[in-house]
Amino acid sequence: RKEVEQDPGPFNVPEGATVAFNCTYSNSASQSFFWYRQDCRKEPKLLMSVYSSGNEDGRFTAQLNRASQYISLLIRDSKLSDSATYLCVVTSGTYKYIFGTGTRLKVLA
Amino acid sequence: GAVVSQHPSWVICKSGTSVKIECRSLDFQATTMFWYRQFPKQSLMLMATSNEGSKATYEQGVEKDKFLINHASLTLSTLTVTSAHPEDSSFYICSAIRGQGRSGGYTFGSGTRLTVV
């Protein structure tokens, strides 16, 4: 089993739609969780950290479920510019990041 | 904000040659840098952790004699792909920690696309 698993997609959604991605992790000792965004042939950029209490940043909401060992990302009112690959990242006690394979999102006009 | 500069952005080299990739932290000191590799449609895979002034720590399955890492200063880490082969063609990305890594303090370089012909 992979340490961090994501549905690779692609998720094709119309503009204005709400879309959600999940990411599961295998190490129950994982401590920190993040969502990164990666555009084609570019480096990943931090989208948001994921806290136990959940957090929201504009149209983006991240949730953590430690009991079931998954994190989620919800995007409301999708924009064309949201089209990208969304990477789930988990750390485990050190600064070592474990990346998921990413979920591709394509927002259609 | 924290900036990590990676150079070159892309390189094409002949099979059997060596390629050096540089990763610099421009406005902060990075005691630890990380080197990742990403094949098309795959995840970023950690290759090694580079610590200033000491030997790098390589992940399982990564040949340390093939991927030479040098972190001689607090602002520069280099990755040298020695005797490159076509299967080494990939996207190589470095990252550095600034402040508390657990708060998302990783900053990534812009990546190097290596093509070995």
PDB file of C-alpha atoms in Angstrom:
ATOM      1  CA  ARG A   1       0.000   0.000   0.000  1.00  0.00           C
ATOM      2  CA  LYS A   2       1.315   3.439  -0.879  1.00  0.00           C
ATOM      3  CA  GLU A   3       1.981   5.808   1.977  1.00  0.00           C
ATOM      4  CA  VAL A   4      -0.183   8.509   0.450  1.00  0.00           C
ATOM      5  CA  GLU A   5      -2.894   7.686  -2.066  1.00  0.00           C
ATOM      6  CA  GLN A   6      -4.964   9.930  -4.263  1.00  0.00           C
ATOM      7  CA  ASP A   7      -7.400   9.367  -7.093  1.00  0.00           C
ATOM      8  CA  PRO A   8      -5.416  10.530 -10.124  1.00  0.00           C
ATOM      9  CA  GLY A   9      -8.523  11.754 -11.917  1.00  0.00           C
ATOM     10  CA  PRO A  10      -8.874  13.651 -14.119  1.00  0.00           C
ATOM     11  CA  PHE A  11     -11.826  15.443 -12.649  1.00  0.00           C
ATOM     12  CA  ASN A  12     -13.522  17.456 -15.383  1.00  0.00           C
ATOM     13  CA  VAL A  13     -15.963  19.949 -13.917  1.00  0.00           C
ATOM     14  CA  PRO A  14     -17.787  22.985 -15.319  1.00  0.00           C
ATOM     15  CA  GLU A  15     -16.993  26.470 -14.127  1.00  0.00           C
ATOM     16  CA  GLY A  16     -18.816  27.290 -10.923  1.00  0.00           C
ATOM     17  CA  ALA A  17     -19.019  23.691  -9.772  1.00  0.00           C
ATOM     18  CA  THR A  18     -17.961  22.406  -6.396  1.00  0.00           C
ATOM     19  CA  VAL A  19     -15.421  19.614  -6.416  1.00  0.00           C
ATOM     20  CA  ALA A  20     -13.830  17.593  -3.642  1.00  0.00           C
ATOM     21  CA  PHE A  21     -10.713  15.462  -3.495  1.00  0.00           C
ATOM     22  CA  ASN A  22      -9.711  12.955  -0.888  1.00  0.00           C
ATOM     23  CA  CYS A  23      -6.326  11.648   0.070  1.00  0.00           C
ATOM     24  CA  THR A  24      -5.624   8.702   2.342  1.00  0.00           C
ATOM     25  CA  TYR A  25      -2.427   8.062   4.262  1.00  0.00           C
ATOM     26  CA  SER A  26      -1.160   4.878   5.832  1.00  0.00           C
ATOM     27  CA  ASN A  27       1.022   6.095   8.685  1.00  0.00           C
ATOM     28  CA  SER A  28      -1.111   6.857  11.701  1.00  0.00           C
ATOM     29  CA  ALA A  29       1.837   8.726  13.229  1.00  0.00           C
ATOM     30  CA  SER A  30       1.750  11.334  10.474  1.00  0.00           C
ATOM     31  CA  GLN A  31       1.806  14.777  11.965  1.00  0.00           C
ATOM     32  CA  SER A  32       1.453  17.436   9.327  1.00  0.00           C
ATOM     33  CA  PHE A  33      -0.671  17.620   6.228  1.00  0.00           C
ATOM     34  CA  PHE A  34      -0.743  19.944   3.285  1.00  0.00           C
ATOM     35  CA  TRP A  35      -2.299  20.479  -0.090  1.00  0.00           C
ATOM     36  CA  TYR A  36      -0.040  21.679  -2.856  1.00  0.00           C
ATOM     37  CA  ARG A  37      -0.938  22.758  -6.342  1.00  0.00           C
ATOM     38  CA  GLN A  38       1.229  21.869  -9.302  1.00  0.00           C
ATOM     39  CA  ASP A  39       0.780  23.316 -12.750  1.00  0.00           C
ATOM     40  CA  CYS A  40       2.090  21.431 -15.757  1.00  0.00           C
ATOM     41  CA  ARG A  41       5.890  21.348 -15.837  1.00  0.00           C
ATOM     42  CA  LYS A  42       6.132  23.629 -12.818  1.00  0.00           C
ATOM     43  CA  GLU A  43       7.183  23.215  -9.228  1.00  0.00           C
ATOM     44  CA  PRO A  44       4.546  22.550  -6.542  1.00  0.00           C
ATOM     45  CA  LYS A  45       3.220  25.532  -4.639  1.00  0.00           C
ATOM     46  CA  LEU A  46       1.682  25.401  -1.203  1.00  0.00           C
ATOM     47  CA  LEU A  47      -2.078  25.801  -1.369  1.00  0.00           C
ATOM     48  CA  MET A  48      -2.886  25.323   2.284  1.00  0.00           C
ATOM     49  CA  SER A  49      -1.976  23.480   5.428  1.00  0.00           C
ATOM     50  CA  VAL A  50      -4.547  21.111   6.868  1.00  0.00           C
ATOM     51  CA  TYR A  51      -5.401  21.350  10.542  1.00  0.00           C
ATOM     52  CA  SER A  52      -7.350  18.992  12.747  1.00  0.00           C
ATOM     53  CA  SER A  53     -10.052  21.576  13.181  1.00  0.00           C
ATOM     54  CA  GLY A  54     -10.324  22.088   9.448  1.00  0.00           C
ATOM     55  CA  ASN A  55      -9.514  25.311   7.724  1.00  0.00           C
ATOM     56  CA  GLU A  56     -10.860  27.507   5.010  1.00  0.00           C
ATOM     57  CA  ASP A  57      -9.183  29.942   2.662  1.00  0.00           C
ATOM     58  CA  GLY A  58     -11.607  31.659   0.355  1.00  0.00           C
ATOM     59  CA  ARG A  59     -13.117  29.050  -1.942  1.00  0.00           C
ATOM     60  CA  PHE A  60     -10.896  26.300  -0.565  1.00  0.00           C
ATOM     61  CA  THR A  61     -11.664  24.184   2.488  1.00  0.00           C
ATOM     62  CA  ALA A  62      -9.417  21.478   3.882  1.00  0.00           C
ATOM     63  CA  GLN A  63     -10.394  18.837   6.393  1.00  0.00           C
ATOM     64  CA  LEU A  64      -8.457  16.212   8.321  1.00  0.00           C
ATOM     65  CA  ASN A  65      -9.954  12.984   9.615  1.00  0.00           C
ATOM     66  CA  ARG A  66      -7.339  11.283  11.769  1.00  0.00           C
ATOM     67  CA  ALA A  67      -9.573   8.364  12.710  1.00  0.00           C
ATOM     68  CA  SER A  68     -10.036   7.377   9.089  1.00  0.00           C
ATOM     69  CA  GLN A  69      -6.650   8.697   8.035  1.00  0.00           C
ATOM     70  CA  TYR A  70      -7.694  10.922   5.208  1.00  0.00           C
ATOM     71  CA  ILE A  71      -7.634  14.545   4.285  1.00  0.00           C
ATOM     72  CA  SER A  72      -9.892  16.336   1.879  1.00  0.00           C
ATOM     73  CA  LEU A  73      -9.910  19.449  -0.231  1.00  0.00           C
ATOM     74  CA  LEU A  74     -13.096  21.161  -1.304  1.00  0.00           C
ATOM     75  CA  ILE A  75     -13.109  23.792  -4.011  1.00  0.00           C
ATOM     76  CA  ARG A  76     -16.234  25.896  -4.396  1.00  0.00           C
ATOM     77  CA  ASP A  77     -17.211  27.990  -7.401  1.00  0.00           C
ATOM     78  CA  SER A  78     -14.475  26.477  -9.565  1.00  0.00           C
ATOM     79  CA  LYS A  79     -12.581  28.820 -11.858  1.00  0.00           C
ATOM     80  CA  LEU A  80     -10.777  27.994 -15.066  1.00  0.00           C
ATOM     81  CA  SER A  81      -7.586  28.978 -13.288  1.00  0.00           C
ATOM     82  CA  ASP A  82      -8.110  26.203 -10.755  1.00  0.00           C
ATOM     83  CA  SER A  83      -7.166  23.660 -13.421  1.00  0.00           C
ATOM     84  CA  ALA A  84      -4.038  21.969 -12.098  1.00  0.00           C
ATOM     85  CA  THR A  85      -2.834  18.895 -10.269  1.00  0.00           C
ATOM     86  CA  TYR A  86      -3.476  18.905  -6.533  1.00  0.00           C
ATOM     87  CA  LEU A  87      -0.916  17.087  -4.438  1.00  0.00           C
ATOM     88  CA  CYS A  88      -1.568  15.754  -1.004  1.00  0.00           C
ATOM     89  CA  VAL A  89       1.471  15.900   1.273  1.00  0.00           C
ATOM     90  CA  VAL A  90       2.008  14.149   4.577  1.00  0.00           C
ATOM     91  CA  THR A  91       4.918  14.394   6.967  1.00  0.00           C
ATOM     92  CA  SER A  92       5.850  11.868   9.584  1.00  0.00           C
ATOM     93  CA  GLY A  93       7.769  13.226  12.512  1.00  0.00           C
ATOM     94  CA  THR A  94      10.532  14.799  10.491  1.00  0.00           C
ATOM     95  CA  TYR A  95      10.622  17.374   7.794  1.00  0.00           C
ATOM     96  CA  LYS A  96      10.388  14.636   5.217  1.00  0.00           C
ATOM     97  CA  TYR A  97       7.464  15.186   2.896  1.00  0.00           C
ATOM     98  CA  ILE A  98       5.622  12.278   1.324  1.00  0.00           C
ATOM     99  CA  PHE A  99       3.721  13.272  -1.793  1.00  0.00           C
ATOM    100  CA  GLY A 100       0.668  11.658  -3.257  1.00  0.00           C
ATOM    101  CA  THR A 101       0.566  11.148  -7.000  1.00  0.00           C
ATOM    102  CA  GLY A 102      -1.780  14.076  -7.351  1.00  0.00           C
ATOM    103  CA  THR A 103      -5.316  14.565  -8.584  1.00  0.00           C
ATOM    104  CA  ARG A 104      -5.763  16.305 -11.898  1.00  0.00           C
ATOM    105  CA  LEU A 105      -8.518  18.874 -12.096  1.00  0.00           C
ATOM    106  CA  LYS A 106      -9.751  20.426 -15.300  1.00  0.00           C
ATOM    107  CA  VAL A 107     -12.324  23.173 -15.060  1.00  0.00           C
ATOM    108  CA  LEU A 108     -14.269  23.552 -18.281  1.00  0.00           C
ATOM    109  CA  ALA A 109     -15.752  26.752 -19.654  1.00  0.00           C
TER     110      ALA A 109
ATOM    111  CA  GLY B   1       8.998  35.521   0.866  1.00  0.00           C
ATOM    112  CA  ALA B   2      11.487  32.706   0.769  1.00  0.00           C
ATOM    113  CA  VAL B   3      13.000  32.142  -2.640  1.00  0.00           C
ATOM    114  CA  VAL B   4      14.826  29.096  -3.898  1.00  0.00           C
ATOM    115  CA  SER B   5      16.569  29.383  -7.206  1.00  0.00           C
ATOM    116  CA  GLN B   6      17.270  26.269  -9.235  1.00  0.00           C
ATOM    117  CA  HIS B   7      19.478  26.170 -12.281  1.00  0.00           C
ATOM    118  CA  PRO B   8      19.358  25.159 -15.058  1.00  0.00           C
ATOM    119  CA  SER B   9      15.647  25.034 -15.859  1.00  0.00           C
ATOM    120  CA  TRP B  10      16.197  22.449 -18.513  1.00  0.00           C
ATOM    121  CA  VAL B  11      19.142  20.582 -19.926  1.00  0.00           C
ATOM    122  CA  ILE B  12      19.701  18.112 -22.711  1.00  0.00           C
ATOM    123  CA  CYS B  13      22.808  15.983 -22.484  1.00  0.00           C
ATOM    124  CA  LYS B  14      24.337  13.019 -24.179  1.00  0.00           C
ATOM    125  CA  SER B  15      24.250   9.608 -22.599  1.00  0.00           C
ATOM    126  CA  GLY B  16      27.329   9.014 -20.465  1.00  0.00           C
ATOM    127  CA  THR B  17      27.927  12.625 -19.539  1.00  0.00           C
ATOM    128  CA  SER B  18      27.399  14.259 -16.150  1.00  0.00           C
ATOM    129  CA  VAL B  19      25.016  17.059 -15.336  1.00  0.00           C
ATOM    130  CA  LYS B  20      25.124  19.380 -12.340  1.00  0.00           C
ATOM    131  CA  ILE B  21      22.001  21.029 -10.973  1.00  0.00           C
ATOM    132  CA  GLU B  22      22.242  23.891  -8.504  1.00  0.00           C
ATOM    133  CA  CYS B  23      19.787  24.860  -5.825  1.00  0.00           C
ATOM    134  CA  ARG B  24      20.258  28.151  -3.990  1.00  0.00           C
ATOM    135  CA  SER B  25      18.318  29.729  -1.179  1.00  0.00           C
ATOM    136  CA  LEU B  26      18.401  33.418  -2.043  1.00  0.00           C
ATOM    137  CA  ASP B  27      17.151  35.166   1.052  1.00  0.00           C
ATOM    138  CA  PHE B  28      17.550  32.663   3.838  1.00  0.00           C
ATOM    139  CA  GLN B  29      19.947  30.048   5.112  1.00  0.00           C
ATOM    140  CA  ALA B  30      18.946  26.476   4.487  1.00  0.00           C
ATOM    141  CA  THR B  31      20.650  23.894   6.646  1.00  0.00           C
ATOM    142  CA  THR B  32      18.553  21.216   5.001  1.00  0.00           C
ATOM    143  CA  MET B  33      17.601  20.848   1.387  1.00  0.00           C
ATOM    144  CA  PHE B  34      15.776  18.054  -0.346  1.00  0.00           C
ATOM    145  CA  TRP B  35      16.073  16.647  -3.822  1.00  0.00           C
ATOM    146  CA  TYR B  36      13.057  15.157  -5.555  1.00  0.00           C
ATOM    147  CA  ARG B  37      12.520  13.487  -8.882  1.00  0.00           C
ATOM    148  CA  GLN B  38       9.235  13.364 -10.753  1.00  0.00           C
ATOM    149  CA  PHE B  39       8.508  11.192 -13.748  1.00  0.00           C
ATOM    150  CA  PRO B  40       5.548  12.078 -15.985  1.00  0.00           C
ATOM    151  CA  LYS B  41       2.189  11.626 -14.298  1.00  0.00           C
ATOM    152  CA  GLN B  42       3.861  10.350 -11.152  1.00  0.00           C
ATOM    153  CA  SER B  43       4.417  11.677  -7.691  1.00  0.00           C
ATOM    154  CA  LEU B  44       7.413  13.594  -6.496  1.00  0.00           C
ATOM    155  CA  MET B  45       9.792  11.021  -5.068  1.00  0.00           C
ATOM    156  CA  LEU B  46      12.313  12.074  -2.471  1.00  0.00           C
ATOM    157  CA  MET B  47      15.793  11.132  -3.576  1.00  0.00           C
ATOM    158  CA  ALA B  48      17.906  12.481  -0.766  1.00  0.00           C
ATOM    159  CA  THR B  49      18.143  14.893   2.103  1.00  0.00           C
ATOM    160  CA  SER B  50      21.052  17.271   1.877  1.00  0.00           C
ATOM    161  CA  ASN B  51      22.540  18.633   5.085  1.00  0.00           C
ATOM    162  CA  GLU B  52      25.011  21.472   5.124  1.00  0.00           C
ATOM    163  CA  GLY B  53      28.458  20.307   6.030  1.00  0.00           C
ATOM    164  CA  SER B  54      27.667  16.613   6.134  1.00  0.00           C
ATOM    165  CA  LYS B  55      26.907  13.721   3.840  1.00  0.00           C
ATOM    166  CA  ALA B  56      23.529  13.509   2.227  1.00  0.00           C
ATOM    167  CA  THR B  57      21.028  10.914   3.321  1.00  0.00           C
ATOM    168  CA  TYR B  58      19.748   8.915   0.381  1.00  0.00           C
ATOM    169  CA  GLU B  59      16.403   7.198   0.110  1.00  0.00           C
ATOM    170  CA  GLN B  60      16.244   3.493  -0.498  1.00  0.00           C
ATOM    171  CA  GLY B  61      16.902   2.616  -4.090  1.00  0.00           C
ATOM    172  CA  VAL B  62      18.733   5.836  -4.947  1.00  0.00           C
ATOM    173  CA  GLU B  63      22.361   5.278  -5.926  1.00  0.00           C
ATOM    174  CA  LYS B  64      24.538   7.689  -4.020  1.00  0.00           C
ATOM    175  CA  ASP B  65      27.440   7.215  -6.422  1.00  0.00           C
ATOM    176  CA  LYS B  66      25.260   8.129  -9.350  1.00  0.00           C
ATOM    177  CA  PHE B  67      23.497  11.086  -7.792  1.00  0.00           C
ATOM    178  CA  LEU B  68      26.193  13.091  -6.053  1.00  0.00           C
ATOM    179  CA  ILE B  69      24.978  15.712  -3.626  1.00  0.00           C
ATOM    180  CA  ASN B  70      27.095  18.468  -2.191  1.00  0.00           C
ATOM    181  CA  HIS B  71      25.837  20.990   0.345  1.00  0.00           C
ATOM    182  CA  ALA B  72      28.941  22.996   1.044  1.00  0.00           C
ATOM    183  CA  SER B  73      27.271  26.187   2.213  1.00  0.00           C
ATOM    184  CA  LEU B  74      24.069  27.284   3.882  1.00  0.00           C
ATOM    185  CA  THR B  75      22.720  28.620   0.620  1.00  0.00           C
ATOM    186  CA  LEU B  76      23.801  26.111  -1.995  1.00  0.00           C
ATOM    187  CA  SER B  77      23.198  22.438  -2.650  1.00  0.00           C
ATOM    188  CA  THR B  78      24.142  20.714  -5.872  1.00  0.00           C
ATOM    189  CA  LEU B  79      22.998  17.473  -7.437  1.00  0.00           C
ATOM    190  CA  THR B  80      25.240  15.890 -10.041  1.00  0.00           C
ATOM    191  CA  VAL B  81      23.819  13.143 -12.194  1.00  0.00           C
ATOM    192  CA  THR B  82      26.866  11.145 -13.215  1.00  0.00           C
ATOM    193  CA  SER B  83      27.076   9.023 -16.343  1.00  0.00           C
ATOM    194  CA  ALA B  84      23.535   9.952 -17.267  1.00  0.00           C
ATOM    195  CA  HIS B  85      21.361   7.507 -19.154  1.00  0.00           C
ATOM    196  CA  PRO B  86      18.046   8.041 -20.932  1.00  0.00           C
ATOM    197  CA  GLU B  87      16.190   6.511 -17.976  1.00  0.00           C
ATOM    198  CA  ASP B  88      17.514   9.378 -15.834  1.00  0.00           C
ATOM    199  CA  SER B  89      15.456  11.777 -17.891  1.00  0.00           C
ATOM    200  CA  SER B  90      13.074  13.349 -15.427  1.00  0.00           C
ATOM    201  CA  PHE B  91      12.026  16.510 -13.633  1.00  0.00           C
ATOM    202  CA  TYR B  92      14.353  17.200 -10.696  1.00  0.00           C
ATOM    203  CA  ILE B  93      13.183  19.610  -8.001  1.00  0.00           C
ATOM    204  CA  CYS B  94      14.928  20.843  -4.915  1.00  0.00           C
ATOM    205  CA  SER B  95      13.335  22.282  -1.836  1.00  0.00           C
ATOM    206  CA  ALA B  96      14.549  23.977   1.284  1.00  0.00           C
ATOM    207  CA  ILE B  97      13.137  24.521   4.712  1.00  0.00           C
ATOM    208  CA  ARG B  98      12.751  27.953   6.106  1.00  0.00           C
ATOM    209  CA  GLY B  99      11.553  28.310   9.643  1.00  0.00           C
ATOM    210  CA  GLN B 100       9.279  25.559  10.892  1.00  0.00           C
ATOM    211  CA  GLY B 101       8.920  22.900   8.245  1.00  0.00           C
ATOM    212  CA  ARG B 102       5.783  21.590   9.855  1.00  0.00           C
ATOM    213  CA  SER B 103       3.962  24.787   9.060  1.00  0.00           C
ATOM    214  CA  GLY B 104       4.545  24.330   5.372  1.00  0.00           C
ATOM    215  CA  GLY B 105       7.867  26.048   5.314  1.00  0.00           C
ATOM    216  CA  TYR B 106       9.110  24.110   2.325  1.00  0.00           C
ATOM    217  CA  THR B 107      10.051  26.290  -0.599  1.00  0.00           C
ATOM    218  CA  PHE B 108      10.591  24.598  -3.918  1.00  0.00           C
ATOM    219  CA  GLY B 109      12.954  25.513  -6.679  1.00  0.00           C
ATOM    220  CA  SER B 110      11.483  25.871 -10.133  1.00  0.00           C
ATOM    221  CA  GLY B 111      12.750  22.460 -11.173  1.00  0.00           C
ATOM    222  CA  THR B 112      15.136  21.155 -13.802  1.00  0.00           C
ATOM    223  CA  ARG B 113      13.906  19.125 -16.728  1.00  0.00           C
ATOM    224  CA  LEU B 114      16.672  16.741 -17.715  1.00  0.00           C
ATOM    225  CA  THR B 115      16.595  14.946 -21.038  1.00  0.00           C
ATOM    226  CA  VAL B 116      19.318  12.421 -21.762  1.00  0.00           C
ATOM    227  CA  VAL B 117      19.677  11.477 -25.396  1.00  0.00           C
TER     228      VAL B 117
END
